[in-house]
Coordinates of C-alpha atoms and ligand atoms in Angstrom, one line a residue:
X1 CA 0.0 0.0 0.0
X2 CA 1.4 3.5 -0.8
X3 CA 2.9 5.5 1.9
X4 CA 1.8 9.0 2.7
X5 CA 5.0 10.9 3.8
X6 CA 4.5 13.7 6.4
X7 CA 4.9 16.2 3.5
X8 CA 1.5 15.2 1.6
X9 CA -0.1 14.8 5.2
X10 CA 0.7 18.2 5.7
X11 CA -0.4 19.6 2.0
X12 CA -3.6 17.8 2.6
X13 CA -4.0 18.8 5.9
X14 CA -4.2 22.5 4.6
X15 CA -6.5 21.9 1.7
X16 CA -9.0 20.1 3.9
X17 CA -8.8 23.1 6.8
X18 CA -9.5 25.5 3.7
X19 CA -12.4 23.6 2.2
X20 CA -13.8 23.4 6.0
X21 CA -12.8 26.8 6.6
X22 CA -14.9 27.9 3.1
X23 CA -17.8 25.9 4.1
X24 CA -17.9 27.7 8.0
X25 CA -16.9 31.3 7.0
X26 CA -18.0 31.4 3.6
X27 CA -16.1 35.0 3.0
X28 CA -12.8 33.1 3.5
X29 CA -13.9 31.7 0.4
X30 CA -13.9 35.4 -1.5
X31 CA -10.7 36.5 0.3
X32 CA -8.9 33.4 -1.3
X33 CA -10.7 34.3 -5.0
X34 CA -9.4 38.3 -4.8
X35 CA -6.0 36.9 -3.3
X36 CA -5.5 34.7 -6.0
X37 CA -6.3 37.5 -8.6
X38 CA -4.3 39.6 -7.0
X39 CA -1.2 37.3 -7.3
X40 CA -2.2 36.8 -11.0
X41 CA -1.9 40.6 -11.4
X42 CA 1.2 40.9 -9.5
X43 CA 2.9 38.2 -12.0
X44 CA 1.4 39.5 -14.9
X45 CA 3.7 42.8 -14.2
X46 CA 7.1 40.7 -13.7
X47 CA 6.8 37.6 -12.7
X48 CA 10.5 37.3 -11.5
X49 CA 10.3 39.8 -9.4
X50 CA 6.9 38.2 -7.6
X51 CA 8.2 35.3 -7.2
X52 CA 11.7 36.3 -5.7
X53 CA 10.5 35.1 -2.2
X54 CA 9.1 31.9 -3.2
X55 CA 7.3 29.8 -6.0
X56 CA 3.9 31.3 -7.4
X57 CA 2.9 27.7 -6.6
X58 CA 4.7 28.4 -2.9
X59 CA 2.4 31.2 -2.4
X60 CA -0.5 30.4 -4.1
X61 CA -1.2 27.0 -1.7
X62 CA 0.2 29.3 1.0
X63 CA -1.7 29.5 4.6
X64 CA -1.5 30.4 7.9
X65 CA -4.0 29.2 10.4
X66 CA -4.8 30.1 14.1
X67 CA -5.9 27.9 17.0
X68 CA -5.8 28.6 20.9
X69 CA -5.9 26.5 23.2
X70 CA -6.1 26.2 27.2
X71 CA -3.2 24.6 29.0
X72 CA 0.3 23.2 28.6
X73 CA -1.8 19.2 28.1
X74 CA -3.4 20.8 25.4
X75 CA -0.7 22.2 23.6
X76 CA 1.2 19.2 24.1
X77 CA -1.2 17.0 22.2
X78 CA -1.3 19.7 19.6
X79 CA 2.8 19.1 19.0
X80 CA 2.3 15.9 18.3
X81 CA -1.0 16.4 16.0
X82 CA 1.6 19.1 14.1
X83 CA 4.8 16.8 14.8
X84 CA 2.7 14.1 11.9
X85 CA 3.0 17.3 9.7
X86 CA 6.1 17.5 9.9
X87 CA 5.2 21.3 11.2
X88 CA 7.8 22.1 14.8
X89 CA 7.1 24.6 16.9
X90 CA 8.9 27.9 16.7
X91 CA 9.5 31.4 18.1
X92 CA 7.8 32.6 21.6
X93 CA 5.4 35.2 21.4
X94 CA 3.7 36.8 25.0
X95 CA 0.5 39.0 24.5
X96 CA -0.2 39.4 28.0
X97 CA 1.8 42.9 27.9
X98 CA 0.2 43.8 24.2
X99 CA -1.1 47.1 23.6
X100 CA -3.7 48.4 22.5
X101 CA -5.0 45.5 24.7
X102 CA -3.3 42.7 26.7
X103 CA -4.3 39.4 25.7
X104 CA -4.1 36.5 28.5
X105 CA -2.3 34.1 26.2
X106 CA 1.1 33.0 25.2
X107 CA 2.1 31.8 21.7
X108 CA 4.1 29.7 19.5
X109 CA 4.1 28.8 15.6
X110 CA 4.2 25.5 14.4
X111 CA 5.6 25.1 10.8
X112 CA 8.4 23.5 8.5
X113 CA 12.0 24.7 9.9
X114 CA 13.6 23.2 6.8
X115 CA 13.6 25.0 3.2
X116 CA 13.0 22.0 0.8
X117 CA 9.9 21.4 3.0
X118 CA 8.8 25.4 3.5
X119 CA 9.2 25.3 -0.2
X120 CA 6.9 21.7 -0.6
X121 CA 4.0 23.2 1.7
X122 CA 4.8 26.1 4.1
X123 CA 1.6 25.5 6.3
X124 CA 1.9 27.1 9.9
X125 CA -0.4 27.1 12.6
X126 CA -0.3 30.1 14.9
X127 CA -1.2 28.6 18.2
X128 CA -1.7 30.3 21.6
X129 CA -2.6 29.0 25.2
X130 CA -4.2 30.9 27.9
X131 CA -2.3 31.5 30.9
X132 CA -5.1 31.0 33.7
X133 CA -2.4 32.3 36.2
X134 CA -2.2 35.5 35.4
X135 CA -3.2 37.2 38.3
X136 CA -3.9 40.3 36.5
X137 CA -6.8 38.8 34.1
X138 CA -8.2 35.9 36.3
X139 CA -8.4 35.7 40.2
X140 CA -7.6 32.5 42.0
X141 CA -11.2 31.4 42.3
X142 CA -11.6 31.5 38.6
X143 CA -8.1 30.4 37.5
X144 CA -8.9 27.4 39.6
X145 CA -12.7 26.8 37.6
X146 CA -10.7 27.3 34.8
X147 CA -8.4 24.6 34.7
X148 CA -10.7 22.5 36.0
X149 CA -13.2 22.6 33.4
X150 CA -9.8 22.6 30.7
X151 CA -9.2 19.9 32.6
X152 CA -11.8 18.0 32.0
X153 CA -12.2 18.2 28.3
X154 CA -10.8 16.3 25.8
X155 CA -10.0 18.1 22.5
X156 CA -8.5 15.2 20.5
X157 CA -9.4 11.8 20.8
X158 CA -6.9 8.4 21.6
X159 CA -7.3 7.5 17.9
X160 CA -6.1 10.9 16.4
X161 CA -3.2 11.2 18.7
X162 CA -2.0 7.6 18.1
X163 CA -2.0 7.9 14.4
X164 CA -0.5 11.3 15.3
X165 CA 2.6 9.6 16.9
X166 CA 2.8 6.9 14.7
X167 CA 3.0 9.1 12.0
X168 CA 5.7 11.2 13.2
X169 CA 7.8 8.3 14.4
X170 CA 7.7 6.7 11.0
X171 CA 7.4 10.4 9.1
X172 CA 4.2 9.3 7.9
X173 CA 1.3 6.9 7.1
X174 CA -0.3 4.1 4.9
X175 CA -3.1 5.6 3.0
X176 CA -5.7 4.0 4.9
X177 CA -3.9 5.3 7.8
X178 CA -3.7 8.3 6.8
X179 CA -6.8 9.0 5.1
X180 CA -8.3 8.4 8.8
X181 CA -5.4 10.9 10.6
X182 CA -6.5 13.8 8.1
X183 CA -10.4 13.3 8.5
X184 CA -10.1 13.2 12.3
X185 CA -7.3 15.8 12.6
X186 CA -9.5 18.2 10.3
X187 CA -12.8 17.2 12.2
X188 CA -10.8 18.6 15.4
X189 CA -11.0 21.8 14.5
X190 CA -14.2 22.2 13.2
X191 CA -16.6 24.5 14.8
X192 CA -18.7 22.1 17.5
X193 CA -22.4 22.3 17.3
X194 CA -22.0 21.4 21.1
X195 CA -24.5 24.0 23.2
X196 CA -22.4 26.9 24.3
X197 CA -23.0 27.0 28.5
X198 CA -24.2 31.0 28.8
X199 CA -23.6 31.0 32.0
X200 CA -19.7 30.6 31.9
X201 CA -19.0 32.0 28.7
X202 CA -20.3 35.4 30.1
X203 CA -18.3 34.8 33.2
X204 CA -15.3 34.3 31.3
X205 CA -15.9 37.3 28.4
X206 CA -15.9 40.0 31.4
X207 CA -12.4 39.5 31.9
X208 CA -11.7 38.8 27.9
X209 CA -13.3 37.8 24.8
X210 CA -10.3 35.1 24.2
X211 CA -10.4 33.5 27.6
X212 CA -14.1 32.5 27.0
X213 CA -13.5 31.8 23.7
X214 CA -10.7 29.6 24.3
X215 CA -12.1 28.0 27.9
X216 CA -15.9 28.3 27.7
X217 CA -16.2 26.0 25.1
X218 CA -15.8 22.3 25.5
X219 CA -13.7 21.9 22.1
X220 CA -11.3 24.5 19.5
X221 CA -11.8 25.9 16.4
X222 CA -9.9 27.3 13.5
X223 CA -10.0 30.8 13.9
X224 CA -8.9 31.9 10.8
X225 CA -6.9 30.8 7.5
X226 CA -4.8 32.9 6.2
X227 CA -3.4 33.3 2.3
X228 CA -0.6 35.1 1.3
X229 CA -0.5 37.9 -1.2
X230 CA 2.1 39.6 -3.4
X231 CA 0.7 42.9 -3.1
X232 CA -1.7 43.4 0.0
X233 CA -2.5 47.0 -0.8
X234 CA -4.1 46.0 -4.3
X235 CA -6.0 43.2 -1.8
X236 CA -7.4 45.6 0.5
X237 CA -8.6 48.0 -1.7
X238 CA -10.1 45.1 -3.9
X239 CA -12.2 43.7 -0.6
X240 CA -13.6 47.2 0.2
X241 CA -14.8 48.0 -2.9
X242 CA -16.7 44.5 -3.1
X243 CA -18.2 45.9 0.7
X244 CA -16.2 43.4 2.9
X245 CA -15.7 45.6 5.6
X246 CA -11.9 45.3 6.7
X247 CA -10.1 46.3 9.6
X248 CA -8.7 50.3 9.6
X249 CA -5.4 49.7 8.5
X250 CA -2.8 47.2 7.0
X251 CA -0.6 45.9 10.2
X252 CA 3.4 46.1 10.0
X253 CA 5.4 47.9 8.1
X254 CA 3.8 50.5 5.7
X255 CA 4.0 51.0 1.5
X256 CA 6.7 52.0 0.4
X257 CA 9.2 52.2 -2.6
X258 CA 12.1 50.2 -1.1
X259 CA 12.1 46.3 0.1
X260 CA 9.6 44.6 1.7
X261 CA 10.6 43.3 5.2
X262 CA 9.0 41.2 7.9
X263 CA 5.4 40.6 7.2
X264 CA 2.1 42.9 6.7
X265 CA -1.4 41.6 7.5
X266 CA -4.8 42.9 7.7
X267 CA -8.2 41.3 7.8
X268 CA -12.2 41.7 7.7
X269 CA -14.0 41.7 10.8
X270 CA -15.2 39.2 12.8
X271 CA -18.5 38.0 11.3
X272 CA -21.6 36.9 13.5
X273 CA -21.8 33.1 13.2
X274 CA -24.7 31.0 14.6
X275 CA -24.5 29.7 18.0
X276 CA -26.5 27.1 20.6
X277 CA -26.4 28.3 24.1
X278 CA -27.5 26.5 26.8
X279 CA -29.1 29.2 29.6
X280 CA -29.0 29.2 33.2
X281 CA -32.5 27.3 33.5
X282 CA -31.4 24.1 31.1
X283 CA -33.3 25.4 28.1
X284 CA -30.5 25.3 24.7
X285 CA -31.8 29.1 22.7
X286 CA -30.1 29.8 19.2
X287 CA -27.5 32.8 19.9
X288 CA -24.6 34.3 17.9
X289 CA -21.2 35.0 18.5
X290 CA -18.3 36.7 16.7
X291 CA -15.2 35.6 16.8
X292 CA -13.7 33.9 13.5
X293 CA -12.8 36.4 11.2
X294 CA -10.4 36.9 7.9
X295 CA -7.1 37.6 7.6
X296 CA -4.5 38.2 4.4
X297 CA -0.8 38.8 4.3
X298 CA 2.5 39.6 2.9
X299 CA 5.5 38.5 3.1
X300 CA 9.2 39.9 3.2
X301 CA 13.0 39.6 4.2
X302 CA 13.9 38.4 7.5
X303 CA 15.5 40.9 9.9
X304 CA 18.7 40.0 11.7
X305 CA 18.7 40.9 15.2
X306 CA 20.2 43.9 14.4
X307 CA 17.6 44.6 11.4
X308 CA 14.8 44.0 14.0
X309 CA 16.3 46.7 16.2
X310 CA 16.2 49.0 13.4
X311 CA 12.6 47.8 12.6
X312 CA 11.7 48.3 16.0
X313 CA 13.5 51.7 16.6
X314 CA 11.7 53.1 13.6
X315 CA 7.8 51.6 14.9
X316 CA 8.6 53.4 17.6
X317 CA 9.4 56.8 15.8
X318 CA 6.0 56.3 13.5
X319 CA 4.1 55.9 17.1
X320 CA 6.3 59.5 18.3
X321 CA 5.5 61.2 14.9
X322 CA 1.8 60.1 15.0
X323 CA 0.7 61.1 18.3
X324 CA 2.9 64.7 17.6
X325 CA 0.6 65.1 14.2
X326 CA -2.9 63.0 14.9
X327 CA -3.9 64.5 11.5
X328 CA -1.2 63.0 9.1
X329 CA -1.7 59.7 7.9
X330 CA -0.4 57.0 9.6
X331 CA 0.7 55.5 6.6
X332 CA 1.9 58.6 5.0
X333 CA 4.0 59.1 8.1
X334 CA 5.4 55.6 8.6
X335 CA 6.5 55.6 4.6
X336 CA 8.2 59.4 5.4
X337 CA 10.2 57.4 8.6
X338 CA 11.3 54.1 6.5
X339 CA 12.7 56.5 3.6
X340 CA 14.7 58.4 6.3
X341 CA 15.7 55.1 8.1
X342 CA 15.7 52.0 6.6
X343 CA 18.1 50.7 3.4
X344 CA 15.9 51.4 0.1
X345 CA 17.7 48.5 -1.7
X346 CA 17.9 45.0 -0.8
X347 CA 22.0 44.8 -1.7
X348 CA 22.3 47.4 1.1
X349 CA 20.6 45.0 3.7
X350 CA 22.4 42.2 2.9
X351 CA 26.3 44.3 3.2
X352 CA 24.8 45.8 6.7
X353 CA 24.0 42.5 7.9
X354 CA 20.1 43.7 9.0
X355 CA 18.5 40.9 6.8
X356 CA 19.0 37.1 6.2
X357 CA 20.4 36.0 2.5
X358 CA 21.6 33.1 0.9
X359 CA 24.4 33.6 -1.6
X360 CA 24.1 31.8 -5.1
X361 CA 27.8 32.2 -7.2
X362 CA 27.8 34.7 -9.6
X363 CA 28.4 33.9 -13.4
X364 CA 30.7 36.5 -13.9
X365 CA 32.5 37.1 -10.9
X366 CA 36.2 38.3 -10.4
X367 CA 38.9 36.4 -11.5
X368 CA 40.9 34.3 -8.7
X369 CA 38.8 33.4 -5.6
X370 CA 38.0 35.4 -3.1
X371 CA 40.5 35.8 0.8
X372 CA 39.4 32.6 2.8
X373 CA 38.7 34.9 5.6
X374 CA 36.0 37.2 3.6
X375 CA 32.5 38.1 4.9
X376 CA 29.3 38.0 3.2
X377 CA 29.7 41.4 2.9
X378 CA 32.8 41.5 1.2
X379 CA 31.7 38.6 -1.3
X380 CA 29.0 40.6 -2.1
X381 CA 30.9 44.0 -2.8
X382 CA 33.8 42.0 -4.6
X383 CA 31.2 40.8 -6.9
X384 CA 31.1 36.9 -6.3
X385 CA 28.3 36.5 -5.1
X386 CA 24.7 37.6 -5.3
X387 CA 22.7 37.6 -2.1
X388 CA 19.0 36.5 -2.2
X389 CA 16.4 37.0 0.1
X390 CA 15.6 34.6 3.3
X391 CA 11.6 35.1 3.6
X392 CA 10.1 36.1 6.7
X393 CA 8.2 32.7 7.7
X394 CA 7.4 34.0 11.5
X395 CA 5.2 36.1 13.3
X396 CA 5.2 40.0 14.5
X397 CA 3.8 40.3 18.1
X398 CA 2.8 43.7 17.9
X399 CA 0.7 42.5 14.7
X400 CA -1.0 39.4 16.6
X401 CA -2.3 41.6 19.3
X402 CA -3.3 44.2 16.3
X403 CA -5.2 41.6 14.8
X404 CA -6.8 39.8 17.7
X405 CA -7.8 43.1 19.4
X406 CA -9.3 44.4 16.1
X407 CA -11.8 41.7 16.1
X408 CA -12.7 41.6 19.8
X409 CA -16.1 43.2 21.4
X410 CA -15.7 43.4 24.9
X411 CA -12.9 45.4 26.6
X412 CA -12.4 43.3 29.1
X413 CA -11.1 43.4 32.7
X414 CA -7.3 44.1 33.6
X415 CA -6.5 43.9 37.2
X416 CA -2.7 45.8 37.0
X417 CA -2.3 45.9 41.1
X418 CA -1.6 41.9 40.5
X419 CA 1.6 40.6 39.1
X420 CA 1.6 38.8 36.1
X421 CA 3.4 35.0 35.8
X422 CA 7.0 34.7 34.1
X423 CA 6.4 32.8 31.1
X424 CA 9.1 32.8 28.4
X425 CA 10.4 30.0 25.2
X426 CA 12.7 27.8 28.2
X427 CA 9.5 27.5 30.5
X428 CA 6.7 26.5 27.4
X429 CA 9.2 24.3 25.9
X430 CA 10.0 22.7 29.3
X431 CA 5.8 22.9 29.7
X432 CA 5.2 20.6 26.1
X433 CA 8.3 19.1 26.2
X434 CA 9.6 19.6 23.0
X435 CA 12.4 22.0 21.7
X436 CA 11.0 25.3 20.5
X437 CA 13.2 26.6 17.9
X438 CA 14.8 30.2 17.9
X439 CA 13.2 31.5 14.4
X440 CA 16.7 33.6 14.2
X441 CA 18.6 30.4 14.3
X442 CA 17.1 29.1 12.2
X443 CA 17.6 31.6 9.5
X444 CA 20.8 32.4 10.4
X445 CA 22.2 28.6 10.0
X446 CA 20.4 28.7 7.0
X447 CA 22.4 31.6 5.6
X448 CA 25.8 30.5 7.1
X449 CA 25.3 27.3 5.2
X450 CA 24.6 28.7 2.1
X451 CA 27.5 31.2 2.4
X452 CA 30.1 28.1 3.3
X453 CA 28.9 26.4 0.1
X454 CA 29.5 29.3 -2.0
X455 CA 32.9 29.6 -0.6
X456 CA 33.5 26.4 -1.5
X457 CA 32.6 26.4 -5.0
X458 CA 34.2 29.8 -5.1
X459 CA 37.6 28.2 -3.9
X460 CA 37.2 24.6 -6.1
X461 CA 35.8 25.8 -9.2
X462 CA 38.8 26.6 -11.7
X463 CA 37.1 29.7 -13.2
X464 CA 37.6 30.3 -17.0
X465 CA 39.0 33.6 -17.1
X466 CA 41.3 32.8 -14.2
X467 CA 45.0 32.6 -15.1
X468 CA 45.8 29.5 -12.7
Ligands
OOG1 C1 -4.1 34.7 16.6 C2 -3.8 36.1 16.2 C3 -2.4 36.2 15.6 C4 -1.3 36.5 13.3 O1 -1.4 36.3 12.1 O2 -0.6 37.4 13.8 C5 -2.3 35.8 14.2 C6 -5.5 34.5 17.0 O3 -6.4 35.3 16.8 O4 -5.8 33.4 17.6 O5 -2.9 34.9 13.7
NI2 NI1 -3.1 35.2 11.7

């Protein structure tokens, strides 16, 4: 019988989330259509150019997707749901401090950490679990009702997580097998038609719309599905002018003339979706609730540590220069501060180290190789080598709190005379047991490989116009 190797688990995993996804939130369905036009469009003006930061097929079966869920147990089983995939997870994220509203979770991604496989299916899950300890959200009292009723649920069923673990110990399945893991593992996160208990949920959504959406219900959900477009500002124009009502603005870095960094997102509101309740006095009443919304977004070079600092130092002076002149645009101004701050040309990136490259060998380099103790930089200046472009495959923090608290109702409750709980990457991966990988390691061994392979080709290769 024909294997199924983690790879096609994972591409198939993504297609069926999106076909359930469609059927739930059938605007996902239109965002996906203009996406896809857009990225048409995009190649239709210079397709190398689009595609410079991955495959049009890369981009075009491209998605992010979003779950939460409510203790360390939880997100444990999760790993191993993802670890079939062949998706690891990566880079800490805390939204507890987030402004312009704390959010009482902690975050990870899970998601390919090699290139071949990024480049096969880049699927990633962003996945966050409350933190019912928190003294400043939850008091003891509740944080205790809360993991109790966490406690007591069971998200993913014995069969699920043993094909789960088989899969990942054998990197994948027999189709029977495996046929069964992908209907169960989609079915997981399907919205339940289980009665919502009123009581609780309200209980819960006075201190925040995510802790009741994440622990009133006895089961998670996809919140959204995200695709990725080449140009996001074509998207967003596009979806307001078919009446999809999107959030104010586009989240990250603004428009502008020189290279795209990081990531940008935006996304349509939250959209009322039918709900059973079941009220204080045992009667189950049709309701509504709004919490699954849209989201779209696009992608560019990672940032060094150093380019993040520089990223981060010139949010900072957008936020200075916005509240100084509330009438300017804040995209006018932000585009003003990245022509003042930030390189306009990728080259200059890559020679001040504040983005991640890999280096292919240049046709028509200088004769001779180059010193065996020459940086990237120099390579690149000598003219052996051309850098190109490490996509951004993470997260922005700032972004996820833009996003979640652009679709939430209720203000919540923030108790600030309480300290908050130390969570950071050592304690979560200690708390699911697995390695959680450093996103900047990851793209840095990625370009210190590549740059060791060009050096040696550049130092083997007997060039033609050399006179050795
Ligand atoms: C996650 C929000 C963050 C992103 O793309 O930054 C996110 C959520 O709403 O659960 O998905
Ligand atoms: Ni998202």
């Amino acid at each position: 019988m024909r294997f199924v190797d983690s790879t096609e688990l994972r591409a198939g995993f993504a297609a069926r989330l999106s076909t359930l996804y469609g059927t739930e939130v059938p605007a996902y369905t239109t965002l996906v259509d203009v996406s896809h036009e857009v990225n048409q469009r995009v190649m239709r003006r210079d397709p190398e150019a689009a595609q410079r930061l991955g495959t049009i097929a890369r981009v075009t079966a491209e998605r992010h997707g979003a779950i939460r869920v409510g203790s360390p147990a939880e997100l444990a089983q999760v790993a191993r749901i993802f670890g079939a995939l062949g998706m690891y997870p990566t880079g800490f994220y805390d939204l507890r401090d987030a402004r312009p509203r704390p959010i009482p979770v902690i975050s990870t991604a899970f998601r390919p950490t090699d290139r071949a496989e990024l480049a096969r299916n880049p699927f990633r899950v962003f996945t966050s679990m409350l933190v019912p300890e928190d003294g400043r959200f939850f008091d003891t009292d509740l944080a205790q009702r809360l993991r109790t009723f966490v406690g007591g649920r069971r998200l993913f069923g014995d069969e699920l997580l043993t094909l789960a673990d088989h899969a990942e110990a054998e990197g994948g399945l027999k189709e029977t097998d495996a046929e069964r893991f992908l209907t169960l593992a989609t079915a997981a996160f399907a919205l339940s038609p289980e009665p919502v208990d009123r009581a609780w949920y309200s209980e819960l959504e006075r201190v925040s719309d995510v802790a009741a959406d994440i622990g009133g219900v006895t089961s998670t959900h996809i919140n959204h599905l995200t695709p990725r477009v080449l140009d996001i500002d074509d998207l967003y124009a596009d979806m307001s002018s078919r009446g999809i009502a999107m959030i104010d603005r586009i989240q990250g870095p603004p428009r502008w003339e020189g290279p795209d960094v990081l990531l940008r997102q935006t996304s349509f509101r939250a959209l009322s979706e039918p709900r059973r309740f079941r009220e204080p006095d045992g009667s189950v009443r049709d309701g509504e609730l709004r919490v699954r919304f849209g989201e779209v977004e696009a992608r560019g070079v990672a940032l060094t540590p150093a380019g993040r600092d520089l990223y981060d130092r010139l949010v900072a002076a957008v936020d200075e220069r916005t509240a100084a002149r509330p009438d300017d645009d804040r995209q006018d101004v932000a585009a003003e501060v990245w022509r003042e701050g930030m390189p306009r040309t990728e080259r200059e990136l890559a020679e001040r180290e504040l983005a991640f490259f890999t280096y292919r060998v240049r046709e028509n380099g200088p004769a001779g190789p180059p010193p065996a103790t020459a940086s990237a930089a120099d390579l690149i200046t000598g003219g052996w080598v051309e850098p190109e472009p490490i996509v951004y495959e993470d997260f922005l923090p700032r972004s996820a709190a833009g996003i979640f608290a652009s679709n939430l109702s209720g203000a919540g409750h923030l108790d600030t005379d309480e300290g908050g709980t130390d969570r950071d990457l050592a304690w979560l991966s200690g708390a699911v047991d697995r390695e959680i990988h450093v996103p900047e390691e990851l793209y840095r061994a990625e370009s210190e490989a590549s740059l060791a392979a060009a050096l040696a080709e550049l130092g083997t290769t007997p060039r033609p116009s050399s006179p050795a």
